[in-house]
PDB file of C-alpha atoms (C1' of nucleotides) in Angstrom:
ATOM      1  CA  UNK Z   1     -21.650 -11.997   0.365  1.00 74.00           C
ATOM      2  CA  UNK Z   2     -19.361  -9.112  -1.251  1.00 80.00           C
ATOM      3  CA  UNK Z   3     -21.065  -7.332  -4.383  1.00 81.00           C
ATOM      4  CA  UNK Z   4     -20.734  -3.958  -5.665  1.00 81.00           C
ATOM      5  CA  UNK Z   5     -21.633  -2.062  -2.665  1.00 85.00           C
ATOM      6  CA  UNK Z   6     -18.130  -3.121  -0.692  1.00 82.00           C
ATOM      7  CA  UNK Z   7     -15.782  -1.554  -3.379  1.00 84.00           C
ATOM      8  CA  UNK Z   8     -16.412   2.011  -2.916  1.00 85.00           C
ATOM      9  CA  UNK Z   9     -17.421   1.214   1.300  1.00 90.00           C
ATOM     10  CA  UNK Z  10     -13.909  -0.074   2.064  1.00 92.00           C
ATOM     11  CA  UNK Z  11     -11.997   2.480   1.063  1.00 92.00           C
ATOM     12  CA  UNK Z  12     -11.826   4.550   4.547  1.00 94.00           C
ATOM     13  CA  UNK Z  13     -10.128   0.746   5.787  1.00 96.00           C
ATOM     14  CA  UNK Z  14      -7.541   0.705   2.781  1.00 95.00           C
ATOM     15  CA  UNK Z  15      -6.753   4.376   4.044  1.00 95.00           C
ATOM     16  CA  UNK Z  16      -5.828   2.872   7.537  1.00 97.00           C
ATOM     17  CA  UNK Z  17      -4.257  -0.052   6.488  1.00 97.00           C
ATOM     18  CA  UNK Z  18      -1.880   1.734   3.531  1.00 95.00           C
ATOM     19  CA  UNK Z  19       1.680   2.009   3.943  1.00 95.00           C
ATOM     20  CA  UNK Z  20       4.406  -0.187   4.153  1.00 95.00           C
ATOM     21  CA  UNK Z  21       4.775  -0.935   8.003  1.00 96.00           C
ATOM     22  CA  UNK Z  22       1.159  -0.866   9.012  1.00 97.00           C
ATOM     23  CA  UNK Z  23       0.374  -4.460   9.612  1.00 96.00           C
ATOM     24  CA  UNK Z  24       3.902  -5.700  10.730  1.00 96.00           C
ATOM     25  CA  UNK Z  25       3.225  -2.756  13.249  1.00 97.00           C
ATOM     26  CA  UNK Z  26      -0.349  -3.413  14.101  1.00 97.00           C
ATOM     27  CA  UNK Z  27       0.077  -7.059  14.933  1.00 96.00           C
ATOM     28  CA  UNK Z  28       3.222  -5.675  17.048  1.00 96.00           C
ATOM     29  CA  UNK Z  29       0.408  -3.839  18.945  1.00 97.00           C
ATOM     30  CA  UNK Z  30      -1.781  -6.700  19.033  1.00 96.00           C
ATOM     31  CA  UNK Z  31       0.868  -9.306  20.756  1.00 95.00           C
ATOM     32  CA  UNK Z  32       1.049  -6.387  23.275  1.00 95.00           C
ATOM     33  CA  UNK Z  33       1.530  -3.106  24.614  1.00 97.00           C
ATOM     34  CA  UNK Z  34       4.518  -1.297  23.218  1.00 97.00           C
ATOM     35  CA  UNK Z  35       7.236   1.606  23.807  1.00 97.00           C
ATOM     36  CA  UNK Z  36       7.979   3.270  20.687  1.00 97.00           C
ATOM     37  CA  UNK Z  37      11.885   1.957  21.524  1.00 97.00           C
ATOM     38  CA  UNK Z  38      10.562  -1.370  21.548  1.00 97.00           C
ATOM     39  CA  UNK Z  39       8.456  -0.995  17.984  1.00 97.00           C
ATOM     40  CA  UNK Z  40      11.548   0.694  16.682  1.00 97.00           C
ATOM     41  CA  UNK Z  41      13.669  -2.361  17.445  1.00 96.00           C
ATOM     42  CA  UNK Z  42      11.292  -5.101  16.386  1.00 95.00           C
ATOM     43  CA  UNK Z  43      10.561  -3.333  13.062  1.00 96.00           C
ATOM     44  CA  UNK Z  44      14.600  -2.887  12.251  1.00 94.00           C
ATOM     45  CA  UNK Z  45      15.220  -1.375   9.801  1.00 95.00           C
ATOM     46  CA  UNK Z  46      12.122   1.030  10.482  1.00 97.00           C
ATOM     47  CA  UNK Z  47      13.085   4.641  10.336  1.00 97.00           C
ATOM     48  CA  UNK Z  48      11.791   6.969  13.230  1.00 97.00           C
ATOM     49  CA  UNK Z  49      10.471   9.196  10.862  1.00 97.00           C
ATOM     50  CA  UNK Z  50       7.960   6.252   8.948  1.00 98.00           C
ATOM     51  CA  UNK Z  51       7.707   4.936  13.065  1.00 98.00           C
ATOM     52  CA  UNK Z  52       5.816   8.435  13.880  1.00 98.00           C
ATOM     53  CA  UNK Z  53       4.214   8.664  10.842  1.00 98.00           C
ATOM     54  CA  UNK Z  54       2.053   5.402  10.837  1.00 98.00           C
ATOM     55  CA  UNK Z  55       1.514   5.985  15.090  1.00 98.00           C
ATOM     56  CA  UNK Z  56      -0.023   9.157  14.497  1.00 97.00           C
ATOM     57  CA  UNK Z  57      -2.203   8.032  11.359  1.00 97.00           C
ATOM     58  CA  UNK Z  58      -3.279   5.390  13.739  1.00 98.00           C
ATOM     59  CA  UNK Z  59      -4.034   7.033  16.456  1.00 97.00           C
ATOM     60  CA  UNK Z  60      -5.994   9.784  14.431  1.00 96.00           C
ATOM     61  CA  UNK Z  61      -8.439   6.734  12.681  1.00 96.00           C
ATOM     62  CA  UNK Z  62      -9.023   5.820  16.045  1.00 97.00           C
ATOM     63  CA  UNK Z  63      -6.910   2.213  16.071  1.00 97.00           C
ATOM     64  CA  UNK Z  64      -5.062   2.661  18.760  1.00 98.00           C
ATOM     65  CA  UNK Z  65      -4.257   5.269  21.584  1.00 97.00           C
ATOM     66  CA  UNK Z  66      -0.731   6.827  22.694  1.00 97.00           C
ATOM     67  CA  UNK Z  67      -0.434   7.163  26.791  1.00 96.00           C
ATOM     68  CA  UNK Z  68       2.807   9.027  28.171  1.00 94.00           C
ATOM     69  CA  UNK Z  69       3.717   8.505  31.626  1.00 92.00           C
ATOM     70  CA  UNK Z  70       5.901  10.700  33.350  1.00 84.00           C
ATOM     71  CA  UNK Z  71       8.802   9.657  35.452  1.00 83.00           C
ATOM     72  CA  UNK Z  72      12.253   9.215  34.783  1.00 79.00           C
ATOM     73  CA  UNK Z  73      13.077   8.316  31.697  1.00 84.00           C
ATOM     74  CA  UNK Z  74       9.414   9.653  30.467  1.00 89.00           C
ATOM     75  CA  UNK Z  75       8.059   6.635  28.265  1.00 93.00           C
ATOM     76  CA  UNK Z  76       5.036   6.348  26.075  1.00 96.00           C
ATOM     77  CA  UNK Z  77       2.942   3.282  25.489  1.00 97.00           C
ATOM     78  CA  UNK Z  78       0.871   2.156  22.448  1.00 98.00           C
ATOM     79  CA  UNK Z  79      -1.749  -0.517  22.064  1.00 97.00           C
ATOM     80  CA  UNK Z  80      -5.087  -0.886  20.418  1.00 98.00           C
ATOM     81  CA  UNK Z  81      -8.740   0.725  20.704  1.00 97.00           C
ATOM     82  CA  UNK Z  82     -11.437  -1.418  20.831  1.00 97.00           C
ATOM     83  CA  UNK Z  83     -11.730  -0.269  17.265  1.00 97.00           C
ATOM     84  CA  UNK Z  84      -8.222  -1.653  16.371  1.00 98.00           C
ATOM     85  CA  UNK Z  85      -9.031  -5.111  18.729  1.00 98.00           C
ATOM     86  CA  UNK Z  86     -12.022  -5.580  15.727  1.00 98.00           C
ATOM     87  CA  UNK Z  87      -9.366  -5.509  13.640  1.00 97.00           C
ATOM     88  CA  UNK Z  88      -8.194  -8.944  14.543  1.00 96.00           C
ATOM     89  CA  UNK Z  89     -10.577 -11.138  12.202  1.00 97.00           C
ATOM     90  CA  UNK Z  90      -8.939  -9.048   9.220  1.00 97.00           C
ATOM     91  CA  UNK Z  91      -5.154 -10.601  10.531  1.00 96.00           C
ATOM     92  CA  UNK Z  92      -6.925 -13.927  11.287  1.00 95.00           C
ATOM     93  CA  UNK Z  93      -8.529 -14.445   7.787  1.00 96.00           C
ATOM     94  CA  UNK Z  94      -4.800 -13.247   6.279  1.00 96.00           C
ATOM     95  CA  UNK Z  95      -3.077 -15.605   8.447  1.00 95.00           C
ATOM     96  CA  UNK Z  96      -5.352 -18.563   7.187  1.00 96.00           C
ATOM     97  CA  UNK Z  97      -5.134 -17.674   3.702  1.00 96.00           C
ATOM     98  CA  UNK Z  98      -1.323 -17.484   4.225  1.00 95.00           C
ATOM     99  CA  UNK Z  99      -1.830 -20.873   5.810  1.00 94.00           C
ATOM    100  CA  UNK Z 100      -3.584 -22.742   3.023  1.00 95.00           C
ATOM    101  CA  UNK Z 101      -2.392 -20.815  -0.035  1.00 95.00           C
ATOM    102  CA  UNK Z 102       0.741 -19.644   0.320  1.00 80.00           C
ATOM    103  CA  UNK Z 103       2.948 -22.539  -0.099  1.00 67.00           C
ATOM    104  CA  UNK Z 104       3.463 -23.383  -3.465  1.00 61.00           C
ATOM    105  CA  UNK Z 105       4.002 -19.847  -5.310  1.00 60.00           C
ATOM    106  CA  UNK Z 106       2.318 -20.881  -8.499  1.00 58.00           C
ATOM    107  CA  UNK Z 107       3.057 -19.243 -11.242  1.00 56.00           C
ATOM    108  CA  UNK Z 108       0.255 -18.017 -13.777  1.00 51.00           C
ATOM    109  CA  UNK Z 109      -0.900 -20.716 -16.141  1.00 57.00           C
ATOM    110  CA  UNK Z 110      -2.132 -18.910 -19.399  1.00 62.00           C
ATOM    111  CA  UNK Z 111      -5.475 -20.321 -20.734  1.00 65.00           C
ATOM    112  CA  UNK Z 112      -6.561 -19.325 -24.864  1.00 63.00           C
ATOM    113  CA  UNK Z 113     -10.010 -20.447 -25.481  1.00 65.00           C
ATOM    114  CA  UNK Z 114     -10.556 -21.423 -29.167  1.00 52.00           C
ATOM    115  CA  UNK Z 115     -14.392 -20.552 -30.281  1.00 49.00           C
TER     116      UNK Z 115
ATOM    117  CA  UNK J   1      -4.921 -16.434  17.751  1.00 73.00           C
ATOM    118  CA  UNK J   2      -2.515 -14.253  16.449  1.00 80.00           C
ATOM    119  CA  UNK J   3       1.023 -14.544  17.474  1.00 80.00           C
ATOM    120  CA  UNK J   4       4.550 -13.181  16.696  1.00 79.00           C
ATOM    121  CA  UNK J   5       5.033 -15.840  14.405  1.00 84.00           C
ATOM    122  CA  UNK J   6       2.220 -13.957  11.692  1.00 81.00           C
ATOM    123  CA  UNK J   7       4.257 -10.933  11.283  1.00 83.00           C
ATOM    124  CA  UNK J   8       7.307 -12.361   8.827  1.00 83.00           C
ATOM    125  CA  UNK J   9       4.381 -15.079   7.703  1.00 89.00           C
ATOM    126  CA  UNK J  10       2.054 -12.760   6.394  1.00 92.00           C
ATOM    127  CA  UNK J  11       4.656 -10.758   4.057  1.00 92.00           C
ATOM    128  CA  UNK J  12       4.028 -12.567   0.811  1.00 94.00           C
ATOM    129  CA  UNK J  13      -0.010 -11.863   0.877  1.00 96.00           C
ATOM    130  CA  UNK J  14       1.057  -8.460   1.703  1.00 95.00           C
ATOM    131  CA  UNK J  15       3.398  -8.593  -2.116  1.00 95.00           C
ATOM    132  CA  UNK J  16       0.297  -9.417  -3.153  1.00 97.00           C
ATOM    133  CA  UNK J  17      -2.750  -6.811  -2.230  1.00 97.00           C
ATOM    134  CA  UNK J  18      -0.185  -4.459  -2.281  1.00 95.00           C
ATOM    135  CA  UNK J  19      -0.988  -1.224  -4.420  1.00 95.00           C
ATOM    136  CA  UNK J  20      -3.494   1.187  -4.841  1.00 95.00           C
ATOM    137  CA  UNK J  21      -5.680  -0.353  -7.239  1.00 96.00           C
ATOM    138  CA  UNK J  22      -5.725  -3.855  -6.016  1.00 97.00           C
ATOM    139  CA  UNK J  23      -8.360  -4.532  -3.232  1.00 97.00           C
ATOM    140  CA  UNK J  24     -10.893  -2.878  -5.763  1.00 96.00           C
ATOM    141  CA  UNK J  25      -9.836  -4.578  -8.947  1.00 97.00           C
ATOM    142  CA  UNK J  26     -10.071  -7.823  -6.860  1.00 97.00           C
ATOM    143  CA  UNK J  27     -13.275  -6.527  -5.346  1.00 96.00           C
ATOM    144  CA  UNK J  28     -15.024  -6.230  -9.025  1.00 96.00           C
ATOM    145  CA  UNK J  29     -13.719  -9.610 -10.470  1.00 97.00           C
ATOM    146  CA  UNK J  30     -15.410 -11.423  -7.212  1.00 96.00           C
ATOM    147  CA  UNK J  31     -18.356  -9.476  -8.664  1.00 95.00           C
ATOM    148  CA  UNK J  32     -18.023 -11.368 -11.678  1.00 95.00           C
ATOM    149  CA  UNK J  33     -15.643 -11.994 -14.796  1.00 96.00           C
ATOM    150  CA  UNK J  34     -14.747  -9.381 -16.509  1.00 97.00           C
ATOM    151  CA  UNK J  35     -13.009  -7.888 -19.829  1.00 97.00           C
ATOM    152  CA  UNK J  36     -10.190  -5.782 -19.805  1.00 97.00           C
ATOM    153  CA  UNK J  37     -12.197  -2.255 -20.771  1.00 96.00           C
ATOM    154  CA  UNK J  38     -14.498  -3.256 -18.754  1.00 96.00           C
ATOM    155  CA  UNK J  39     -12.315  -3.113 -15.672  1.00 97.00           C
ATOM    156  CA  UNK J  40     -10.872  -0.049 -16.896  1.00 97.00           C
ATOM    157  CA  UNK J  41     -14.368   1.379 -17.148  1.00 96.00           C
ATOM    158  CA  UNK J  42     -15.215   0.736 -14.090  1.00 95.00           C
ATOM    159  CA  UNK J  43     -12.032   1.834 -12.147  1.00 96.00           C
ATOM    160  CA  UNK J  44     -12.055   5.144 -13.723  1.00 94.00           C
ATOM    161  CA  UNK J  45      -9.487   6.888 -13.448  1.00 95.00           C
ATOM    162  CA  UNK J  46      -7.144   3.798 -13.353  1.00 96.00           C
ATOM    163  CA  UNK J  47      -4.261   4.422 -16.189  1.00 96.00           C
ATOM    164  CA  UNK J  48      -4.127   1.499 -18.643  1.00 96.00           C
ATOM    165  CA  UNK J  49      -0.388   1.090 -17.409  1.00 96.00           C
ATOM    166  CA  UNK J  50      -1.726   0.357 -13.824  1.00 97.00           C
ATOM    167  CA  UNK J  51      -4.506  -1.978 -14.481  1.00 98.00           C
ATOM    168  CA  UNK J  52      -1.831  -4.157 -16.875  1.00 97.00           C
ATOM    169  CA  UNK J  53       0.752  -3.939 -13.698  1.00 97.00           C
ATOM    170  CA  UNK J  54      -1.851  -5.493 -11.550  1.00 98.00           C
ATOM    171  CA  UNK J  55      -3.358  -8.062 -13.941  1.00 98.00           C
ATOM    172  CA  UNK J  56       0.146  -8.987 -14.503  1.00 97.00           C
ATOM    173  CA  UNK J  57       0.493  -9.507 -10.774  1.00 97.00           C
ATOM    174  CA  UNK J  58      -2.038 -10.960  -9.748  1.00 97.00           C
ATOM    175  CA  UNK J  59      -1.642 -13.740 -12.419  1.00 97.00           C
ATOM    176  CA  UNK J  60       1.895 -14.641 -11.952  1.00 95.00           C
ATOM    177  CA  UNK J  61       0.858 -14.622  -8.266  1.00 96.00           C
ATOM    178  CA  UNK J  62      -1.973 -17.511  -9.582  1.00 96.00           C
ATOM    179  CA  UNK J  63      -4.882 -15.468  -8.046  1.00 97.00           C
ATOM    180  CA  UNK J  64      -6.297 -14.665 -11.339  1.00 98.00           C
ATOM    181  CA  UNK J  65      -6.652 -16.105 -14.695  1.00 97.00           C
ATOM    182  CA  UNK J  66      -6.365 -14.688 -18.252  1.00 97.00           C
ATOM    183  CA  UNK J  67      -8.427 -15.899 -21.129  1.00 96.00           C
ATOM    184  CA  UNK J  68      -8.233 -14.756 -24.269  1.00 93.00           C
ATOM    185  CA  UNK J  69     -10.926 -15.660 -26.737  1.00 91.00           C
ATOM    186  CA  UNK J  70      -9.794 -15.136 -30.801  1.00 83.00           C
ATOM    187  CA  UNK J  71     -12.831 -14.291 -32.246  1.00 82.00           C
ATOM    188  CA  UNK J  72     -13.469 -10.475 -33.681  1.00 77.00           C
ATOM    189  CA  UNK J  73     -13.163  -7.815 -32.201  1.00 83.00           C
ATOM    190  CA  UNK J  74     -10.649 -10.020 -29.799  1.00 88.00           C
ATOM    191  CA  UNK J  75     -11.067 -10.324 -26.125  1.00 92.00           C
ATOM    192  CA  UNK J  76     -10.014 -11.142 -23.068  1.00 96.00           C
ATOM    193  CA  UNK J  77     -11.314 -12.218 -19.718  1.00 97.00           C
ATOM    194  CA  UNK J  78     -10.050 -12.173 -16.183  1.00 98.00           C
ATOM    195  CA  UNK J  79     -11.706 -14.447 -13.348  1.00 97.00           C
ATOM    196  CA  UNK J  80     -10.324 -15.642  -9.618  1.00 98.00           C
ATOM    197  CA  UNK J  81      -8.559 -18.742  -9.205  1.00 97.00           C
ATOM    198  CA  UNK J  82      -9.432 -20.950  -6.736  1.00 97.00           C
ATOM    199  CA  UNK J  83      -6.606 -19.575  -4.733  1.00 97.00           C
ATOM    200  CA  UNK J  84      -8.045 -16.145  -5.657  1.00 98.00           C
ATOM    201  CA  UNK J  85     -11.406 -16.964  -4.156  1.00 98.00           C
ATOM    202  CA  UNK J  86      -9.928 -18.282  -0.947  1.00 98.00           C
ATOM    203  CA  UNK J  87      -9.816 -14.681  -0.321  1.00 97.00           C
ATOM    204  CA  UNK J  88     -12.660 -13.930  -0.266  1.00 96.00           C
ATOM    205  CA  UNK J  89     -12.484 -14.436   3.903  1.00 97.00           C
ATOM    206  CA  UNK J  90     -10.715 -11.106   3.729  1.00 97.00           C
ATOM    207  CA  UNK J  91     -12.474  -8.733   2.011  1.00 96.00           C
ATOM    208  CA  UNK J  92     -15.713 -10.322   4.015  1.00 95.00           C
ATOM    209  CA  UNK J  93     -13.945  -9.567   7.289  1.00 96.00           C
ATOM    210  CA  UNK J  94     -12.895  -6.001   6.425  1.00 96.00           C
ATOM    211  CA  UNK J  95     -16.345  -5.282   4.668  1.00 95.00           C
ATOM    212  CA  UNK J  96     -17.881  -6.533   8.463  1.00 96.00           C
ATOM    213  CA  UNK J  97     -15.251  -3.936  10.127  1.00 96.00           C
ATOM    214  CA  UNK J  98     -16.172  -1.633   7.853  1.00 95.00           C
ATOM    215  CA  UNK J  99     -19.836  -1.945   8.932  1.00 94.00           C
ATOM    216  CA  UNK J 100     -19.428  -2.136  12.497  1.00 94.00           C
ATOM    217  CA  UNK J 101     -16.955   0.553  12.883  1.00 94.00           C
ATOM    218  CA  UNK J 102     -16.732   3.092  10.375  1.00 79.00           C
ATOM    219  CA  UNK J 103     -19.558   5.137  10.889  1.00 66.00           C
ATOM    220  CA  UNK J 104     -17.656   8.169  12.708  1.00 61.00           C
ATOM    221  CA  UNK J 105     -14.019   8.975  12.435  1.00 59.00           C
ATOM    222  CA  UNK J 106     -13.298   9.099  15.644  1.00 57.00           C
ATOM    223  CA  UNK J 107     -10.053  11.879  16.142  1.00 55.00           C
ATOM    224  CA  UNK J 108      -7.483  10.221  18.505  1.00 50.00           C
ATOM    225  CA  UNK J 109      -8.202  11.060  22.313  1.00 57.00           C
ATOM    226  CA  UNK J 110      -4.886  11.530  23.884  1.00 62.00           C
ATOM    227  CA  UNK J 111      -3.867   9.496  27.434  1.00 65.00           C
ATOM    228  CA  UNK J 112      -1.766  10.928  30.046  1.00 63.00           C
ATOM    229  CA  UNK J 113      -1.007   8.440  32.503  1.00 66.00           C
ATOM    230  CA  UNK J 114       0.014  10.320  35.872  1.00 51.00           C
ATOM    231  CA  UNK J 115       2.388   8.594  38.199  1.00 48.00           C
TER     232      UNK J 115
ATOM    233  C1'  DC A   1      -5.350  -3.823 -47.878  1.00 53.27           C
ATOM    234  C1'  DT A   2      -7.787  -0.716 -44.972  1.00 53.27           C
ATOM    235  C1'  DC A   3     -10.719  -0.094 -41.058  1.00 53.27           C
ATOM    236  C1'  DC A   4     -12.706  -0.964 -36.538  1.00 53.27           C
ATOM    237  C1'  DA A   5     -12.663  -2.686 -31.943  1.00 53.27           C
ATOM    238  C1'  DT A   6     -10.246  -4.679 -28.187  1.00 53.27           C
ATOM    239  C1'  DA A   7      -6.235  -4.962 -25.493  1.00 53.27           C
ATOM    240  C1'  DG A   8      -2.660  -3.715 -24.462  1.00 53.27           C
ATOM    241  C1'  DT A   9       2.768  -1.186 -24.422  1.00 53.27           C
ATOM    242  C1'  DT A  10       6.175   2.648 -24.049  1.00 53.27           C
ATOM    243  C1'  DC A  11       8.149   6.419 -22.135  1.00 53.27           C
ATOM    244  C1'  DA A  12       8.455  10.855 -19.974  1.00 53.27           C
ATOM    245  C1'  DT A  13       6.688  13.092 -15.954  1.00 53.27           C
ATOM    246  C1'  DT A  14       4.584  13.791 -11.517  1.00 53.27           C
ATOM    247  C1'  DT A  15       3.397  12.342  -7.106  1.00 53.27           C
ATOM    248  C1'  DT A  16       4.042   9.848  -3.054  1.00 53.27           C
ATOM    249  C1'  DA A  17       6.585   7.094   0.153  1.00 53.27           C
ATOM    250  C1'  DT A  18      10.601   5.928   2.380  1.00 53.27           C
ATOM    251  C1'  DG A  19      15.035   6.697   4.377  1.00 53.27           C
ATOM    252  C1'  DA A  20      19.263   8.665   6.768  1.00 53.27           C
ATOM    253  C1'  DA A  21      21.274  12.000   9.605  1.00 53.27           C
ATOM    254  C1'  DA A  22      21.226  15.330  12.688  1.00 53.27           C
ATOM    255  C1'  DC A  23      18.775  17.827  15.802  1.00 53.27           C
ATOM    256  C1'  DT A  24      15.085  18.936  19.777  1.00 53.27           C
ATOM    257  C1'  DA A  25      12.310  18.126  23.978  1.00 53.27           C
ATOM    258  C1'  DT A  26      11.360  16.426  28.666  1.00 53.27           C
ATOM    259  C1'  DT A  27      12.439  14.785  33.151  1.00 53.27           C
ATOM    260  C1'  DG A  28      14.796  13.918  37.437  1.00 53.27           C
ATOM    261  C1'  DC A  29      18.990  12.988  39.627  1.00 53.27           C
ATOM    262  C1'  DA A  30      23.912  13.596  40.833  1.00 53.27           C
TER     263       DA A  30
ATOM    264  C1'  DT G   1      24.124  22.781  35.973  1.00 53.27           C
ATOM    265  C1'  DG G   2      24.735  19.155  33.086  1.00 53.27           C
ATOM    266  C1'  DC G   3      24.033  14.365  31.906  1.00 53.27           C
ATOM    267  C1'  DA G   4      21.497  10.104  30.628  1.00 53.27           C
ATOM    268  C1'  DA G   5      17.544   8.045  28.671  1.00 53.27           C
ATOM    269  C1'  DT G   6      13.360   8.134  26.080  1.00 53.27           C
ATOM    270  C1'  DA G   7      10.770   9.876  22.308  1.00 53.27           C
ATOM    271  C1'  DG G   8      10.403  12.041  19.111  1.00 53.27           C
ATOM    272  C1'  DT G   9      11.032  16.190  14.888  1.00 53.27           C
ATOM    273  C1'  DT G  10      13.152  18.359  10.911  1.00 53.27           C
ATOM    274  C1'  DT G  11      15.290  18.571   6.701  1.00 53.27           C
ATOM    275  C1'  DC G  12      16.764  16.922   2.663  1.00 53.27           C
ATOM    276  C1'  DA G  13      17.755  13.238  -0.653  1.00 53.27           C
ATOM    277  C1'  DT G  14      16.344   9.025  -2.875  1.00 53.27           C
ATOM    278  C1'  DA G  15      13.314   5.432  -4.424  1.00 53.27           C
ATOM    279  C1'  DA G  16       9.054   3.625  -5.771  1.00 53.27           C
ATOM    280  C1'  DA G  17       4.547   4.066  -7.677  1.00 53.27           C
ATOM    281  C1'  DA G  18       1.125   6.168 -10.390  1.00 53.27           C
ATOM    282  C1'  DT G  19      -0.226   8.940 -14.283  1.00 53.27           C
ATOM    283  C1'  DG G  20      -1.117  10.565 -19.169  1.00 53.27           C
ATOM    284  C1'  DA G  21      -0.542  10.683 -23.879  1.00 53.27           C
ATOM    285  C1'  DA G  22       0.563   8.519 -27.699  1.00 53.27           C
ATOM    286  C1'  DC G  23       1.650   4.493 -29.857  1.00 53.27           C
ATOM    287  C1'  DT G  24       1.463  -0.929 -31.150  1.00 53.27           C
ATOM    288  C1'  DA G  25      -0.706  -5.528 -31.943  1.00 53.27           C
ATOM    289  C1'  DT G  26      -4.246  -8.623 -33.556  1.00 53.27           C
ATOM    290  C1'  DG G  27      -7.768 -10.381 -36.536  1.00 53.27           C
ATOM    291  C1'  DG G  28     -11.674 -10.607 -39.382  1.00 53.27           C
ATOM    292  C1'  DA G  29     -15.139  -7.897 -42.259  1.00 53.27           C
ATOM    293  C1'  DG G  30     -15.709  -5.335 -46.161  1.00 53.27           C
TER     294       DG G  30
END
DNA sequence: CTCCATAGTTCATTTTATGAAACTATTGCA
DNA sequence: TGCAATAGTTTCATAAAATGAACTATGGAG
């Protein structure tokens, strides 16, 4: 069960996960391997710039890893640690809410209590 | 499993834990129900301005109710909605990841692939 | 009809995130 | 030597989000 302990504990995850093209870009990752080309295209309209900047916060927490090959035209490949595979239950337990929930975008039904 | 098909389907949960306070406000209301000071107390140094913006939010997105009891001094109290509880999965999931693999921040170990 | 307590709102400002455009780096081959 | 292809970086402008301080609203007790 959650209780107070979680709210202060999850905060290095919310750190990893912050920024506008993080998950989009991490499930990228987890369909497959990528070339930064290739996440660049599949994210249109991503800048290069934001591209960079959420690779190299991943890489640095660990979630995934950058290999460069040499050869002609030199390419670089991303995918996941095993740290960013565990990630996968987080995207599964979205994807079911989405699922379930997300059909009917209900709007906020105002309750006043008379005592 | 996840597929392609998650990335777009996933956007309108992402509208939805979107912004910095969110994941903990939700966090303390699957705690228990609780008043607006009381929230405010508790996310110190959340602005009054920010925890409205989310309440607001999270409401018209029908994760949360308000309640507001007349009575003096007047009050008010937010809870999950069903729908609000149904994500529960989530946090539980990145709580576990948090458990498993948070312990060291592991600095990203850099690949060269020779050819 | 004023005061207290709760629950907000308003608005100016600061901070942070995102974006676009142009530029750099690396490599091998022609 | 210079070009083509990949993978970035840099700089600057813009947009979005968060903050802080002060103010408003409500309602009953006294």
């Amino acid at each position: 069960m959650l209780d107070r302990s979680c709210i202060e504990a999850i905060d290095p995850l919310l750190e990893i996960l912050d920024g506008k093209w993080t998950l989009p870009l991490l499930l990228e990752l987890f369909v497959g391997t990528k070339r930064f080309g290739e996440l660049r295209r599949r994210l249109d309209p991503i800048s290069p710039k934001t591209l960079t900047d959420r690779l190299r916060l991943l890489e640095e927490k660990g979630i995934i890893t950058r290999t460069q090959y040499s050869g002609v035209p030199l390419h670089v490949e991303y995918e996941p640690t095993e740290r960013g595979w565990n990630l996968q239950p987080i995207f599964a337990a979205m994807w079911a809410w989405v699922q379930e929930n997300s059909l009917s975008d209900k709007h906020g039904t105002e309750k006043i209590a008379l005592t």
